[in-house]
Amino acid sequence: MKKSKSRIEITPVTVSKPSKLEIDHISRQIPPLAHTPIYLWHKFWSRKTWNVVGEFIRAYCPEGGIVFDPFAGSGITAMEALKNNLRVIACDLNPIATEIIRLTIKPVNEVELYQAFKRVEKQVKKKIEGLYTTHCRNCKEDIVIDCAVWQDGDYQEIRYQSCPHCGDRQESNCKLSKYDRDLLKSIESKKIREWYPTNPLYYPNGMAFKEKQQYESIDQLFTKRNLQALAWLMAAIEKEPTKDLRDFLKIGFSSLVHLCTKMMPVRPTRPFSSVWNEHSYWSANEFMESNVWNRFESAINERQGLIKAKTESNALFANKRFAKSIDQLLSGKADIFIYQGDALGLMDKMPEGKVDYIFTDPPYDASIQYGELTYMWIAWLKMDQGYLEKIMAHEIIRNERQHKDFDVYYSLISSSFQQMFKVLKPDHYLTMTFHNPTFKVRNATIRAGVFAGFEFQKIHHQELARPSAKSLLQPFGSAQGDFYLRFHKPPAKVTATLPEEIDEVRFEKIVVETTIALLAERAEPTPYTIIINYIDPVLAKHGFFSSLHTGMDINTVLKKHLDKEFILLPAKVGGAEGKLWWFKDTSIVPRLNEIPLTERVEQTVCRKLYQKAKVTFTEVWDAVSTEFPNSLTSDSTNIMDALKIYARQVAGGYWLLKPEIKRRVNQHSEVLAILAVIGKDQGYGIWIGKREQHERDGGLVAQGKTLSGYMSLKELKVTNATNFDVVENIDLLWVTGNKIIALFEIEATTSMTSALMRGSNVEEQVDKFMVLPEEREAQFKNKLTSPLFKEHFEKGNWKLIFFDRLRNAYVKEKTRVDIYQILNQKAEQKENKKVNANQGRLF
């Protein structure tokens, strides 16, 4: 492939010279916190983690500045900017998105809202519940069901959580009675007289929605019963006399309406709830028909409902001022300007260089068809006038039904970059979140930013939540979490140069070399998803993105190099089985880290627990991501596994240091003293590691004595070891003449691999003993699954001794203890049990 270079001149904008920003760039994962009611009360797609967005806003927007989000979605950026006392401009083409933002931020009296709900309840609750009556299968009294199950178009069963008369519960396989069938037959025979939307799932040009499946129109998404209930409910809401309260009740309605469709699959573990889990108007063969009134009551009153959200948002945004124009916001007379419409049109009207920071999550290619999927809500709220024409004209998406192929999408995203460059102040930043598995789309996005004049600086990977063990063990899985792309607007005129276009050979070389570097640094078999999360930013950092239509693929390259540089090793994580990537031959690696990342993480977790005794998972994750930034941050599954080793979970989401861990740490010096006394009595010279010499024995030998008092060697002079500065820090050495006869590493909580590395400086034939608490045996066996650990342990002539076995032997035999007898004790006990069992006696 011929290499070429492109150059583009960036014309500077004329603005007042900004003050130099002092930025502490984010280079580590930010532990995601759970969403609270203000983020959960209404479904929306691709919602980013609020505290992560807030962290970026605090890092990149100066105090008193203006934050801009041209693709605002449900308003995470807007809310986090307001929480940090910044002004914000939030724009979205979608009217349901801007309505969610407006009504999340707008204060309302919760008592008045609840009273409005009660007025609706008085009008329609009994009427709606009449659609869902049945007879309790136990006491035969009239009750109301929570949901029904349909399969292949047929009414199959009913479910209810608790009969109010006898407490009976039916959560599965409750077959229909004649009463149930007759009730449904009666409902379906009657005409619905109230209004409901019948909008076809088609564009004005006659093309079907991209996400339309078997249903032709919005009303077909519902059973006749649920459509009637929703029509009654909306009619009652429309009678609310106060417009603000009516708006809140209607948005509460839209938050539940999808839960009452035929798109709700039956879930074996959640017998009374379901989710819209497909990005389409799909058809579930077995679906759950929910009681509409129950859903509405939950949407308004329950823990993730609208009233809870308003209680939270009223406290956060009570004094925030809404702007009626962009000028009012820019002049400082208001805190937030919400614009419902085309982002390109808005930015075209905005003055140059007035925005301090842009944080946004634009649509990516064809990933989620926001315009189509929100149409159901929009139609129910009667916001559909001219809506489809607007999204066909202005939505930045790849959707051939809207006559937008990839080239059109790229032109639109390029235009948005150009406009964002215009409105942003020089020497300020744009952060764009990205989650798309397609290398081509990511490259096109970065390319558009560079052509607009931005300096592309970094891709930051951010895990969203704990990945499943199953997903981590897929040998060819997908990227998880989000990538945060950081762009910088240069302070003055610059000449932007696009990097040379990559060919397949160079691409393959980068992928292989980057994978080798990652595995070498982690020093342990690694999940595929972590590998691609690491490779993608490296490729982008090198700038290999100038071709929009490349077919190059990381997956293909790595498959090609299996059984060359790499192999797949079987692994178990959290009960799941799968495969991890590792080197076929570690001799190809020039710089292989000595300590596996998992073990380094364990030590960080242990230290954090010792510092505070009681920690949250988030505090520990934060400590790990600080110590191991960027793509070397361990996945949260490993962090959780480490917590389980050293702590136990207690109320309030805390983890408390296990008492036995503290006890074992205190026994470290005692075990060392026992081994020193045994060795000295057997005629060996005793050397105790420099770091341990000033510790005090607190146990069985001579309580309170300094460990240096057990030494018989004043200096270490041996001929069968190298790197004396390392060897002198081995916990305990037995020496004869100028030879080390045996070495001991006592690892109460510390790194087992570090012990192996220290021991590797002593000749292989020397006996080496790792002394562990009994409860670390499972941890030790897990480490033996690591190829590096197993190789060092076996090659280095290591053996295992356990704390209690040694202490018990010392209590019984004192200095006559035979170390090798302790090693063989476990095997002998098993053999004795077997023999005695065969003789019919208990052992």
PDB file of C-alpha atoms in Angstrom, residues 668-681 684-689 692-714 731-734 810 815:
ATOM      1  CA  HIS A 668       5.333 -13.484  61.275  1.00  0.00           C
ATOM      2  CA  SER A 669       8.113 -12.693  63.761  1.00  0.00           C
ATOM      3  CA  GLU A 670       7.170 -15.621  65.967  1.00  0.00           C
ATOM      4  CA  VAL A 671       7.465 -18.125  63.083  1.00  0.00           C
ATOM      5  CA  LEU A 672      10.776 -16.595  62.033  1.00  0.00           C
ATOM      6  CA  ALA A 673      12.098 -16.929  65.605  1.00  0.00           C
ATOM      7  CA  ILE A 674      11.023 -20.593  65.775  1.00  0.00           C
ATOM      8  CA  LEU A 675      12.902 -21.397  62.556  1.00  0.00           C
ATOM      9  CA  ALA A 676      15.977 -19.497  63.789  1.00  0.00           C
ATOM     10  CA  VAL A 677      16.057 -21.436  67.066  1.00  0.00           C
ATOM     11  CA  ILE A 678      15.589 -24.787  65.294  1.00  0.00           C
ATOM     12  CA  GLY A 679      18.362 -24.015  62.830  1.00  0.00           C
ATOM     13  CA  LYS A 680      20.773 -22.765  65.478  1.00  0.00           C
ATOM     14  CA  ASP A 681      20.209 -25.863  67.641  1.00  0.00           C
ATOM     15  CA  TYR A 684      23.582 -23.843  61.368  1.00  0.00           C
ATOM     16  CA  GLY A 685      24.694 -20.238  61.251  1.00  0.00           C
ATOM     17  CA  ILE A 686      21.660 -17.946  61.352  1.00  0.00           C
ATOM     18  CA  TRP A 687      21.112 -14.873  59.192  1.00  0.00           C
ATOM     19  CA  ILE A 688      17.916 -12.841  59.563  1.00  0.00           C
ATOM     20  CA  GLY A 689      16.876 -10.404  56.838  1.00  0.00           C
ATOM     21  CA  GLU A 692      13.292  -8.112  60.045  1.00  0.00           C
ATOM     22  CA  GLN A 693      16.263  -7.702  62.370  1.00  0.00           C
ATOM     23  CA  HIS A 694      14.670  -4.983  64.504  1.00  0.00           C
ATOM     24  CA  GLU A 695      11.290  -6.687  64.819  1.00  0.00           C
ATOM     25  CA  ARG A 696      10.352  -8.269  68.143  1.00  0.00           C
ATOM     26  CA  ASP A 697       9.387 -11.867  68.684  1.00  0.00           C
ATOM     27  CA  GLY A 698       5.956 -11.877  70.256  1.00  0.00           C
ATOM     28  CA  GLY A 699       5.278 -15.561  70.692  1.00  0.00           C
ATOM     29  CA  LEU A 700       6.412 -19.031  71.628  1.00  0.00           C
ATOM     30  CA  VAL A 701      10.201 -18.607  71.792  1.00  0.00           C
ATOM     31  CA  ALA A 702      11.165 -15.537  73.830  1.00  0.00           C
ATOM     32  CA  GLN A 703       8.460 -12.940  73.931  1.00  0.00           C
ATOM     33  CA  GLY A 704       9.698  -9.423  73.294  1.00  0.00           C
ATOM     34  CA  LYS A 705      13.199 -10.358  72.146  1.00  0.00           C
ATOM     35  CA  THR A 706      14.513  -8.502  69.074  1.00  0.00           C
ATOM     36  CA  LEU A 707      14.931 -10.875  66.130  1.00  0.00           C
ATOM     37  CA  SER A 708      18.542  -9.785  65.615  1.00  0.00           C
ATOM     38  CA  GLY A 709      19.241 -11.515  68.932  1.00  0.00           C
ATOM     39  CA  TYR A 710      18.732 -14.881  67.214  1.00  0.00           C
ATOM     40  CA  MET A 711      21.467 -14.211  64.644  1.00  0.00           C
ATOM     41  CA  SER A 712      24.792 -15.962  64.902  1.00  0.00           C
ATOM     42  CA  LEU A 713      26.281 -14.309  61.793  1.00  0.00           C
ATOM     43  CA  LYS A 714      27.332 -10.681  61.953  1.00  0.00           C
ATOM     44  CA  ASP A 731      13.681 -13.506  55.888  1.00  0.00           C
ATOM     45  CA  LEU A 732      15.938 -16.302  57.204  1.00  0.00           C
ATOM     46  CA  LEU A 733      19.025 -18.188  56.016  1.00  0.00           C
ATOM     47  CA  TRP A 734      20.626 -21.312  57.468  1.00  0.00           C
ATOM     48  CA  TYR A 810       7.646 -26.735  67.905  1.00  0.00           C
ATOM     49  CA  THR A 815      14.301 -27.626  68.712  1.00  0.00           C
TER      50      THR A 815
END
